[in-house]
Coordinates of C-alpha atoms in Angstrom, one line a residue:
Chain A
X1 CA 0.0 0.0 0.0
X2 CA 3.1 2.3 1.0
X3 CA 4.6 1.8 -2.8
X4 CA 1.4 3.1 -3.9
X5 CA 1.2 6.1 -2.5
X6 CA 5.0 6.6 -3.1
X7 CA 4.3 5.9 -7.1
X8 CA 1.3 7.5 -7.1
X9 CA 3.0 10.7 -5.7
X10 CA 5.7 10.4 -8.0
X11 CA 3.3 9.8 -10.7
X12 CA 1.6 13.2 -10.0
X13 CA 4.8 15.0 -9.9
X14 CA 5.4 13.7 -13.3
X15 CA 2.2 14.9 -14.5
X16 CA 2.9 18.7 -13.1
X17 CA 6.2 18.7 -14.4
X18 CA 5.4 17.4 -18.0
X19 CA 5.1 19.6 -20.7
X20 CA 2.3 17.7 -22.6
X21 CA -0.2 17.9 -19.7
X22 CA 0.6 21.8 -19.4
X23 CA 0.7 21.9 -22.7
X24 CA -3.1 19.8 -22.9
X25 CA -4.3 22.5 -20.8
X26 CA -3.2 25.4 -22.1
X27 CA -4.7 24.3 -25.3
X28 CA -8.0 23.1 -23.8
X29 CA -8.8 26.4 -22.1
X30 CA -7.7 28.0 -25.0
X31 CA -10.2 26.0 -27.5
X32 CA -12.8 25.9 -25.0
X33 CA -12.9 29.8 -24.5
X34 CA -12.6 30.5 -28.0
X35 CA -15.2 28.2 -28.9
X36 CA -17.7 29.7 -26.7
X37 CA -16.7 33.4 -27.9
X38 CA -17.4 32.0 -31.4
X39 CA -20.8 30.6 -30.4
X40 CA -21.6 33.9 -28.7
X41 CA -21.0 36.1 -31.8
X42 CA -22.2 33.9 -34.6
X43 CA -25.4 33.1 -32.3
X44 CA -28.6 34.1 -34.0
X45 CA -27.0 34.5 -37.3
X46 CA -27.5 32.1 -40.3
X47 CA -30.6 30.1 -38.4
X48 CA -28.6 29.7 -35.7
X49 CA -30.7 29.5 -32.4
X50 CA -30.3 33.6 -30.6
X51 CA -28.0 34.5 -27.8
X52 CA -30.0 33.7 -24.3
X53 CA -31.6 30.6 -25.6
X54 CA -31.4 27.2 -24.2
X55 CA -30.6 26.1 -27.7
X56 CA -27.8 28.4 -27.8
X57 CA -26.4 28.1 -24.5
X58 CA -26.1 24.5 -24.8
X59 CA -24.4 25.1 -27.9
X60 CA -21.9 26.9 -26.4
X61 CA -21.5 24.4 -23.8
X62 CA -20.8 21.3 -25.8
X63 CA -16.9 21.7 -24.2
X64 CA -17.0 17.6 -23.1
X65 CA -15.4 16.8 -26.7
X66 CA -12.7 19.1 -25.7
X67 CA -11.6 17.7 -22.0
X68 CA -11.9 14.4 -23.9
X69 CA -9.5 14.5 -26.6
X70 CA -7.4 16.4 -24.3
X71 CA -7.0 13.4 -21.8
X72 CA -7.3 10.8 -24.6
X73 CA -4.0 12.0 -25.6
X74 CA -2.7 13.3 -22.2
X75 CA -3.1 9.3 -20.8
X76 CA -1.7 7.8 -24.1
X77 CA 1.6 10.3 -23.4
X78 CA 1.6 9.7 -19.7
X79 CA 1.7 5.7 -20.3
X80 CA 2.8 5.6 -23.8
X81 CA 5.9 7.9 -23.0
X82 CA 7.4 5.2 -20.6
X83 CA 8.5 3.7 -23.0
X84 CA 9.5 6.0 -25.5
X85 CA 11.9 7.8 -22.9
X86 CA 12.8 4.2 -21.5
X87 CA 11.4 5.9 -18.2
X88 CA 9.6 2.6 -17.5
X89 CA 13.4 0.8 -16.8
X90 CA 13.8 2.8 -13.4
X91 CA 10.1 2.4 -12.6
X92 CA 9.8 -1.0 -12.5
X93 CA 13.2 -1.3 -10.8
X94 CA 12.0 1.0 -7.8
X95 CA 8.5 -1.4 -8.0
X96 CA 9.4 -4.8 -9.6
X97 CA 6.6 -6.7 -8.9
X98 CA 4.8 -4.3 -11.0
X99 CA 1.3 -4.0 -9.1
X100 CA 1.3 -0.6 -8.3
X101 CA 2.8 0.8 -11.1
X102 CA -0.8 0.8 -13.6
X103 CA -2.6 2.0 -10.8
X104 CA -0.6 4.6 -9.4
X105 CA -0.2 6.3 -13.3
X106 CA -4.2 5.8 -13.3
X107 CA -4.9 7.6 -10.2
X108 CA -2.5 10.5 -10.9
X109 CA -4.0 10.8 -14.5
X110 CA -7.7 10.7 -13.1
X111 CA -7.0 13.4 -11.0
X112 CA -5.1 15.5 -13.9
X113 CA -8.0 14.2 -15.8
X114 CA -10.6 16.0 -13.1
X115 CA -8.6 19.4 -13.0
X116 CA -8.1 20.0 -16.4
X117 CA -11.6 19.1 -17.2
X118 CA -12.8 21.1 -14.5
X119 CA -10.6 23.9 -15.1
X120 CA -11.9 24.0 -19.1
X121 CA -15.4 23.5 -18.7
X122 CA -15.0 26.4 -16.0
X123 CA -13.4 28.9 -17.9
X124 CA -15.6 27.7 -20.7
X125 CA -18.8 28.5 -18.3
X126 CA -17.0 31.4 -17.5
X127 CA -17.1 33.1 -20.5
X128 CA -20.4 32.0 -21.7
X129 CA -21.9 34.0 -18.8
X130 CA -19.8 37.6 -19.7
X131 CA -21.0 36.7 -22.9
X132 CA -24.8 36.5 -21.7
X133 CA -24.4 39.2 -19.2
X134 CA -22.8 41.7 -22.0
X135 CA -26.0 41.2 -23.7
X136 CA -28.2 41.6 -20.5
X137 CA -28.4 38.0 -20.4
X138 CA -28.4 36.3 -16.8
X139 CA -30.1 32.9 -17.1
X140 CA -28.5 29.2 -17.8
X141 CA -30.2 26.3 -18.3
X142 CA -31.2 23.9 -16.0
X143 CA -28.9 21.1 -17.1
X144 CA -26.1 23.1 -17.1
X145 CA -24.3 21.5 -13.5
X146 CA -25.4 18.4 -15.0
X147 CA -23.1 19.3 -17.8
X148 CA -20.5 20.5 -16.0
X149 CA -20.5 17.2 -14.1
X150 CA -20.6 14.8 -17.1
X151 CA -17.7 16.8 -18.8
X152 CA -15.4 16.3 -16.0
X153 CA -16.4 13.0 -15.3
X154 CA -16.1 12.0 -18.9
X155 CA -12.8 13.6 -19.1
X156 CA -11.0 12.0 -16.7
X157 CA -12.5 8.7 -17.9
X158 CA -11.1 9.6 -21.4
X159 CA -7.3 10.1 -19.5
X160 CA -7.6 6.5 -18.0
X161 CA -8.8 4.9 -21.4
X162 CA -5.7 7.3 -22.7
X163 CA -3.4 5.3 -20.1
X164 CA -4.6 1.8 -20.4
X165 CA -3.8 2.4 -24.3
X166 CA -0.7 3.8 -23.7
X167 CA 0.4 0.9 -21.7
X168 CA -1.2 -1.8 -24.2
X169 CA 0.8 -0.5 -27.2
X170 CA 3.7 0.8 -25.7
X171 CA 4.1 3.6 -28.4
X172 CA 2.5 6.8 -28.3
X173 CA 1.9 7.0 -32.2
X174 CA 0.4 3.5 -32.2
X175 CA -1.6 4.6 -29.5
X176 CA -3.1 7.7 -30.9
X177 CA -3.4 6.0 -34.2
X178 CA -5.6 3.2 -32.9
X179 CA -8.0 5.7 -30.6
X180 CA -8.2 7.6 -33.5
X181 CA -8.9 5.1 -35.9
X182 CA -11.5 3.2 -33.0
X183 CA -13.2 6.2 -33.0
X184 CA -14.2 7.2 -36.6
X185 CA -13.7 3.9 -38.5
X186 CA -14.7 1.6 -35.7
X187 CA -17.3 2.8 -33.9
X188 CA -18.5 6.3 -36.0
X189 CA -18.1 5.3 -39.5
X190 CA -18.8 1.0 -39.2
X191 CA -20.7 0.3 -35.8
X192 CA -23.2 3.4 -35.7
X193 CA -24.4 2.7 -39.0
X194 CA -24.5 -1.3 -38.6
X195 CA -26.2 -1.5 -35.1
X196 CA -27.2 2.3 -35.3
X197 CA -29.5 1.6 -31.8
X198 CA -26.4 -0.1 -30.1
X199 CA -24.3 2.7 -30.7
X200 CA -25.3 4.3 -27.8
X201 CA -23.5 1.7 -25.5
X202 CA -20.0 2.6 -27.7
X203 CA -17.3 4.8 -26.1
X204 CA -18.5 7.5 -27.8
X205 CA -22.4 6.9 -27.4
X206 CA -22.0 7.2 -23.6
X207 CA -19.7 10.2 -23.8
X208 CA -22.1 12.1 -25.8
X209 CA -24.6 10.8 -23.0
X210 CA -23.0 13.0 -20.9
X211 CA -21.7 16.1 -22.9
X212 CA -24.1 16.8 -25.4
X213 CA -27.4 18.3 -24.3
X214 CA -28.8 18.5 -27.7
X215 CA -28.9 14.8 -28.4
X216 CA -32.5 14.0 -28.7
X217 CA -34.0 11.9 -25.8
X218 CA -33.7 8.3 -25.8
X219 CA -31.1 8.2 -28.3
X220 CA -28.4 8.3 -25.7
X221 CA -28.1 6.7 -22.5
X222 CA -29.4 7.8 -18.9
X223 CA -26.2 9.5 -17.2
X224 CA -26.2 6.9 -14.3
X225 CA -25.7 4.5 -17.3
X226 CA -23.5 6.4 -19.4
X227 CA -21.1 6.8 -16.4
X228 CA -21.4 3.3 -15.9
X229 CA -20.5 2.0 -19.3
X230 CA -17.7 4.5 -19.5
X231 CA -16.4 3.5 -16.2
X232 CA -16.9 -0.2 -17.7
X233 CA -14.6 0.5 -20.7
X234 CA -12.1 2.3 -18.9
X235 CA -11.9 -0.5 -16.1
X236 CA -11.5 -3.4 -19.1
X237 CA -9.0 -1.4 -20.5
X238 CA -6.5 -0.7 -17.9
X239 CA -7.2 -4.5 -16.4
X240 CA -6.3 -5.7 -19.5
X241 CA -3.0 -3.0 -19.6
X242 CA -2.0 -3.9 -15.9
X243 CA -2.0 -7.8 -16.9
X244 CA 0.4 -6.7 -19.7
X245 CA 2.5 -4.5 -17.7
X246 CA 2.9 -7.8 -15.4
X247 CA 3.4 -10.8 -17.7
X248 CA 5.9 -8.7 -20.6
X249 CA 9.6 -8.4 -20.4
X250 CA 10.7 -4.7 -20.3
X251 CA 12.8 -4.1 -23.3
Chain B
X1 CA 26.9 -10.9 -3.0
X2 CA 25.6 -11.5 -6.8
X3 CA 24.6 -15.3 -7.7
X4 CA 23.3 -16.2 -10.9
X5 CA 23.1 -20.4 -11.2
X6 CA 21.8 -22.0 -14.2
X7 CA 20.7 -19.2 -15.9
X8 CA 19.4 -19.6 -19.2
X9 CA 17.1 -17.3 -21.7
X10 CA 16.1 -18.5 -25.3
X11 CA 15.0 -15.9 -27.6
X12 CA 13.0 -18.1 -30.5
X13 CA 15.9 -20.7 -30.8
X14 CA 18.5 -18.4 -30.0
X15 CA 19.9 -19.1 -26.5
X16 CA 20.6 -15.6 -25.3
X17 CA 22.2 -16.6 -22.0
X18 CA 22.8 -20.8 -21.5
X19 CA 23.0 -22.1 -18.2
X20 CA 25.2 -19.3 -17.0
X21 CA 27.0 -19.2 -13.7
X22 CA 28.4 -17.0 -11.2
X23 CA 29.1 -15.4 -8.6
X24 CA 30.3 -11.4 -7.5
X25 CA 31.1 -10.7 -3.7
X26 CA 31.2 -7.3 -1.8
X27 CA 34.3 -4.7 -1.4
X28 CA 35.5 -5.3 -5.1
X29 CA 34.4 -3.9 -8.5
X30 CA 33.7 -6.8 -11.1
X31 CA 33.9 -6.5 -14.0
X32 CA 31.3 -8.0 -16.4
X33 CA 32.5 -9.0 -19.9
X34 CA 31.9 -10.5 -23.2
X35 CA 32.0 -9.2 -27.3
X36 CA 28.9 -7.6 -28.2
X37 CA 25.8 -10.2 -27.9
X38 CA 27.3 -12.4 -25.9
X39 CA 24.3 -12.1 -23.3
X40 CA 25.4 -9.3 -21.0
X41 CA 22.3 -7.0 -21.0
X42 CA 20.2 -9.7 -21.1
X43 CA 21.7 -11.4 -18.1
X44 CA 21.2 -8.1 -16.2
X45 CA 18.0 -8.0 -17.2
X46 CA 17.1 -11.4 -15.4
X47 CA 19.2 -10.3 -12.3
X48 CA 17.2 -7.1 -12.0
X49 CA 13.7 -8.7 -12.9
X50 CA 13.0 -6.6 -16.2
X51 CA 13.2 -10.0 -18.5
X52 CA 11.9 -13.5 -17.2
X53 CA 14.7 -16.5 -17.4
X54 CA 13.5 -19.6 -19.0
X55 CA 15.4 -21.3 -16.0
X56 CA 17.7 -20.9 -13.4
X57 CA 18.1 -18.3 -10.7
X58 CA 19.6 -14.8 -10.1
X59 CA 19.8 -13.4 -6.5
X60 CA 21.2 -10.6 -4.5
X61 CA 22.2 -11.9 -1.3
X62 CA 20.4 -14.8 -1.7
X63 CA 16.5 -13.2 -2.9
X64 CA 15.4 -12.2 -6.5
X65 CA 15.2 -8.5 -7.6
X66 CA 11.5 -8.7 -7.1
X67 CA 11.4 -9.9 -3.9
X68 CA 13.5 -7.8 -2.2
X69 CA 12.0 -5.2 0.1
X70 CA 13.0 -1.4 -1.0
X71 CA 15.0 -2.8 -3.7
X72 CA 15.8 0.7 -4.5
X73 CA 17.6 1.1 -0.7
X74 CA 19.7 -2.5 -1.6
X75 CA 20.5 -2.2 -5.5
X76 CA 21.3 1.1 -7.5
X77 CA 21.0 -0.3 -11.0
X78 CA 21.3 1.0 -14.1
X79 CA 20.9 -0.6 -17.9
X80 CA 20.0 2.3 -19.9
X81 CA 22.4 5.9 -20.1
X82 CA 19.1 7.3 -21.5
X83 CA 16.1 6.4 -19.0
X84 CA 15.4 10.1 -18.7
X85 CA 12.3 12.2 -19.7
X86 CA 14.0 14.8 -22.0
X87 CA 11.8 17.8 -20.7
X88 CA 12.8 17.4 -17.2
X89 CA 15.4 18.8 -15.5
X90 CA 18.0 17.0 -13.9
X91 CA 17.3 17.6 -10.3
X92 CA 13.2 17.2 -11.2
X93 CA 14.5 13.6 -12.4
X94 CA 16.1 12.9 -9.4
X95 CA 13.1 14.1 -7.0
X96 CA 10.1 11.7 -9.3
X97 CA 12.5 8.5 -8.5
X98 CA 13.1 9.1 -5.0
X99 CA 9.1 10.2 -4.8
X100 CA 8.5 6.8 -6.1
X101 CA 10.8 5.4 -3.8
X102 CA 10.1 6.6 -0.9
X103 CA 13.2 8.3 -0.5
X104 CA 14.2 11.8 1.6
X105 CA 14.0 14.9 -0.6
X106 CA 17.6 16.0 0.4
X107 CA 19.1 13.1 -1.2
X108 CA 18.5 14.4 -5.0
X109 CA 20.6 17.4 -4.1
X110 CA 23.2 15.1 -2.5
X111 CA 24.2 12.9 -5.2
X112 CA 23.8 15.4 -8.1
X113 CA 26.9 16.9 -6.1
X114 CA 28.1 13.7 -5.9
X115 CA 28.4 13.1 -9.5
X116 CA 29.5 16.7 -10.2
X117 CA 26.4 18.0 -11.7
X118 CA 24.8 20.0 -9.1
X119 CA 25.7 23.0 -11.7
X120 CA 23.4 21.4 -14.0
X121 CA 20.5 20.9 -11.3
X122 CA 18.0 23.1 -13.2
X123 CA 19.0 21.8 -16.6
X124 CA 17.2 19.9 -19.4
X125 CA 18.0 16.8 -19.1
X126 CA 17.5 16.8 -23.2
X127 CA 20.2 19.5 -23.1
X128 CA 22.8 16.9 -21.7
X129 CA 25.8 15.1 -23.7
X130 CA 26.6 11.6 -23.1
X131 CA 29.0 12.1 -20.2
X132 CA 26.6 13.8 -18.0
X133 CA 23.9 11.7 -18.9
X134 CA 25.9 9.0 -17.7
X135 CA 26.9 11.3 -14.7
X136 CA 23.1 11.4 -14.0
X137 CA 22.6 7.8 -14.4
X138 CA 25.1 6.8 -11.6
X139 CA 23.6 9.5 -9.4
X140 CA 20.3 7.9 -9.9
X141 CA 21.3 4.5 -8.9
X142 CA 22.8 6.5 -5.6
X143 CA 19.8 7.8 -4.8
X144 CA 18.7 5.0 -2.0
X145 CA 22.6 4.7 -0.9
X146 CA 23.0 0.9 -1.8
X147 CA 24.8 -1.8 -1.2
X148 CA 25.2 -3.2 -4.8
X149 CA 26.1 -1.3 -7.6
X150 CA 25.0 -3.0 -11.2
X151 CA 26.2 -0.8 -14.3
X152 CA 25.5 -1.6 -18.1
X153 CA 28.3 0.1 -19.8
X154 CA 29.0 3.0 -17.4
X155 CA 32.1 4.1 -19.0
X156 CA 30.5 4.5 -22.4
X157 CA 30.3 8.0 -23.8
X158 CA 32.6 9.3 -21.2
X159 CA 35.7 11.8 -22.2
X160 CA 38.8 10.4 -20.4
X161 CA 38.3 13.1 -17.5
X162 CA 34.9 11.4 -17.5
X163 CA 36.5 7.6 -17.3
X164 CA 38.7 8.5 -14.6
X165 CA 36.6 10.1 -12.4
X166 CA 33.9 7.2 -13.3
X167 CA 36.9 4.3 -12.1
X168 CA 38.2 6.0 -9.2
X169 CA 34.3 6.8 -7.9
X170 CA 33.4 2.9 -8.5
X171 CA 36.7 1.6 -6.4
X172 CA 35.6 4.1 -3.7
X173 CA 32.1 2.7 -3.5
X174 CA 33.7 -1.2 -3.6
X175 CA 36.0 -0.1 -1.4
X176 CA 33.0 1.0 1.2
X177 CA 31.9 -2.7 0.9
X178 CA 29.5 -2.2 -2.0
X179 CA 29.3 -5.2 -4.1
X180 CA 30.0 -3.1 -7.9
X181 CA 29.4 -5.3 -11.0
X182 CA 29.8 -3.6 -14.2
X183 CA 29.4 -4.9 -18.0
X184 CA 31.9 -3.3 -20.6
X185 CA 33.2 -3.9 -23.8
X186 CA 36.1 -1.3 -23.4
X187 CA 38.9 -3.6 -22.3
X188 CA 41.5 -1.1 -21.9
X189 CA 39.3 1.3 -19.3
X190 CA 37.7 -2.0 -17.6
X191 CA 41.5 -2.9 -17.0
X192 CA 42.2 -0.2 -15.2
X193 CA 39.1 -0.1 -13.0
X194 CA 37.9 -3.8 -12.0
X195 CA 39.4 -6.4 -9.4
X196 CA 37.7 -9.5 -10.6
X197 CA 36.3 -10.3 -14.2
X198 CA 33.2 -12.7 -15.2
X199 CA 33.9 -13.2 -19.2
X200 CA 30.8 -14.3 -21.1
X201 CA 30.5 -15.5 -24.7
X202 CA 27.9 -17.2 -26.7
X203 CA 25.7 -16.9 -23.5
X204 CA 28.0 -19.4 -21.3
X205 CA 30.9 -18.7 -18.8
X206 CA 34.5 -18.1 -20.6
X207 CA 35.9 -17.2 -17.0
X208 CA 35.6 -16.0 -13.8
X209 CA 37.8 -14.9 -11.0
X210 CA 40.3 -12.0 -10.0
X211 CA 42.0 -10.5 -13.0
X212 CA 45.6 -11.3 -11.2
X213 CA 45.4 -14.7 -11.1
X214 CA 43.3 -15.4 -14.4
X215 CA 46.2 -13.7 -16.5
X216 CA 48.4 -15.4 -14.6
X217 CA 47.1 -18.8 -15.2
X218 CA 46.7 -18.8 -18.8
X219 CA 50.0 -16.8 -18.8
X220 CA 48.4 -13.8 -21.2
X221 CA 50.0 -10.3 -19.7
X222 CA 46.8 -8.2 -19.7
X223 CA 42.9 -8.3 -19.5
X224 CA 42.7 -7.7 -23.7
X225 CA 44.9 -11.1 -24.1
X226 CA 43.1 -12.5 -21.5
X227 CA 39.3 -11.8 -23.0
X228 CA 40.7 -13.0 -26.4
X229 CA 42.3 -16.0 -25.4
X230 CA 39.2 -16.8 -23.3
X231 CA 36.8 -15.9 -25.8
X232 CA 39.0 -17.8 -28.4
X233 CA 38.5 -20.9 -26.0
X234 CA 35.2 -20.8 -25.7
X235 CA 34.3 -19.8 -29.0
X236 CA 36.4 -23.8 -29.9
X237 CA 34.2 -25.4 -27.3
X238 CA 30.9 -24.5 -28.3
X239 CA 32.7 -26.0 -32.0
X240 CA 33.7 -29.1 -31.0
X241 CA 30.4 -29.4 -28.9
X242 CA 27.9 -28.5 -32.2
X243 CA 30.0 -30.9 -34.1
X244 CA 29.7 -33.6 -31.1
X245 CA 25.8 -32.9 -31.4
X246 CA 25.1 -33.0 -35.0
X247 CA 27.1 -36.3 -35.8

């Protein structure tokens, strides 16, 4: 238990001192605000829903995609990076059995995961309401803490997919190269047109579950559910890297 | 005290390391050696836990890698001049792995400026050359203060201020009582710097023992000689033994 909390430590140190989560962040703030500005000015023009309504707040809260890809690729460096700087050599000499190590880089990249998420979708929030409020504008929508919530939680479940993947492939590019391909061959371009009412149970069915508040009803999961198969994917996915990390040789 | 008995590794067919044994006691540095592919890494690798031996055993004093306790406190290993995470800087490095080990904060500061590079704290580590990477690497392994030192080439990439400073810092530590085994392929720097050889070709023991009294008994006058003629040897037994085999 001691080692864990030692990695897990270390683990967060490495996340604080490493220039592609900074850089993630900087980047996702950066998107997230711009975004919303974007929705604010173009809001009402070319049948676009006007400035105040639900329509168009939600709009410019759709920032879940953001946190996501953020933290896909933020795990897949955390994990994949190991070995790319050989880094995983001194870690699994300080832990050689190897337990802790998956679980330690999971926890500190859940709770990079949670700021960074939190932090975006904020600043995000943030600037949606000067936007309102310039315009005399004071009301959000009901769902929006719901949003909030599901953005964050689906962005840190992003970062642990992120990590198992890193640790499964070994290789950063390969890594990125199969979430990305998973994403719009597997499940956007093959599965949701084959099973199109399965497609909701799909990595990205549940995330859009819980970050896009235009999806009509009962196309997309409950958010007790979506959470649940999200957590399920993530949970398969870094069992399945941990038993990796165990039984290979370290090259 | 180092034991490896009966160690053997197949890669496909390829025996890697072949029922290889030997031993490597405290206060002296050892040297570790054997022409390129000859199954040095890869025998580290099983002492140290990173690659699973097909058979045998490798312990330090007397338990495997894995099963020691704070293995970082007991072994400062190091296989790689290049385990580093470019962006960070050198002390940053030094703070993660004692983090992870559980190890005081002070002692990053202590064996940069044991290794000379407490200059270079705040540095890159992607900025580094070869020398101080390798500085870096020994001050890692230092970090938990242990009692064996296991080095993969430490002499590699150094200038000869470097390899001096490298040998006389690795006789110190033996002569503290730390048990220092150290693979090479530079002959000429590993003379000057180990007590006792292990020579390794084709996987199998060539020779082991003090440098002294191996020179002296196949009556070669230095530690190049020596590695030939014992590589030489060994390279005619595993001849006359695949010849033995296949008639």
């Amino acid at each position: 238990m001691t080692t864990v909390v030692h990695l897990t430590r270390a683990e967060i140190r490495k996340l604080a001192t490493s220039w592609s989560y900074l850089i993630a962040v900087a980047v996702s703030i950066g998107l997230a605000v711009m975004s919303v500005a974007v929705d604010a000015i173009v809001a009402g023009r070319n049948g676009t829903p006007p400035l105040g309504t639900t329509a168009s707040t939600d709009q410019m809260l759709k920032l879940g995609p953001v946190c996501c890809v953020a933290m896909l690729i933020v795990g897949i460096v955390a994990a994949g990076g190991e070995y790319r700087h050989k880094t995983i050599i001194p870690a699994v000499l300080i832990a050689p059995r190897r337990h802790g190590l998956v679980l330690a880089k999971a926890i500190a990249v859940a709770l990079g995961g949670a700021l960074l998420s939190a932090v975006t979708f904020g600043l995000g929030l943030a600037t949606a309401i000067v936007a309102l409020a310039i315009h005399h504008l004071h009301d959000l929508p009901s769902a929006t803490g719901h949003l909030y919530a599901g953005s964050v939680i689906t962005g840190t479940l992003f970062g642990l997919i992120g990590t198992a993947l890193g640790y499964i492939t070994r290789n950063t590019i390969v890594a990125a190269a199969a979430a990305v391909g998973w994403v719009l061959f597997g499940e956007l371009a093959i599965l949701h047109t084959v099973i199109p009412h399965q497609a909701k149970w799909l990595i990205t069915g549940a995330a859009v579950a819980l970050t896009d508040p235009t999806s009509p009803a009962g196309s997309v999961l409950g958010p007790v559910t979506a959470v649940a198969v999200l957590i399920g994917y993530a949970a398969a996915l870094l069992a399945a890297a941990s038993g990796l990390v165990l039984c290979r040789d370290v090259a | 005290m180092i034991t490896v008995h009966q160690l053997t590794k197949h890669y496909r067919s390829v025996a890697a390391v072949n029922g290889l044994t030997f031993e490597v006691g405290p206060g002296r540095v050892t040297g570790f050696l054997g022409p390129n592919g000859a199954g040095k890494t890869t025998t580290l690798r099983m002492l140290l836990g990173l690659t699973r031996p097909d058979s045998g055993t490798a312990t330090i004093d007397g338990v495997r890698y894995r099963d020691l306790r704070q293995p970082v406190r007991r072994v400062g290993a190091a296989l790689d001049n290049d385990s580093f995470q470019p962006g960070r800087s050198a002390i940053e490095h030094l703070r993660v792995t004692a983090t992870a080990a559980g190890i005081s904060s002070k002692r990053p500061a202590e064996v940069l400026d044991m290794v000379g590079l407490a200059d270079a704290a705040r540095r890159r580590v992607g900025t580094f050359s070869l020398g101080m990477r390798q500085r870096l690497t020994l001050a890692t392994t230092m970090l938990g203060d242990p009692g064996v030192l296991i080095l993969d080439e430490p002499l590699n990439g150094l200038d000869p201020d470097g390899i001096r400073w490298m040998r006389d810092l690795l006789r110190k530590l033996a002569a503290e009582g730390r048990t220092v085994l150290v693979s090479s392929h530079l002959l000429a720097e590993a003379a000057q710097t180990v007590d006792d050889v292990v020579v390794i070709a084709n996987g199998r023991l060539a020779a082991e023992g003090p440098v002294a009294e191996l020179t002296a008994s196949t009556h070669t006058d230095n530690l190049e000689d020596l590695f030939f003629d014992l590589i030489n040897n060994r390279a005619r037994i595993d001849d006359h033994a695949s010849e033995a085999y296949s008639s």
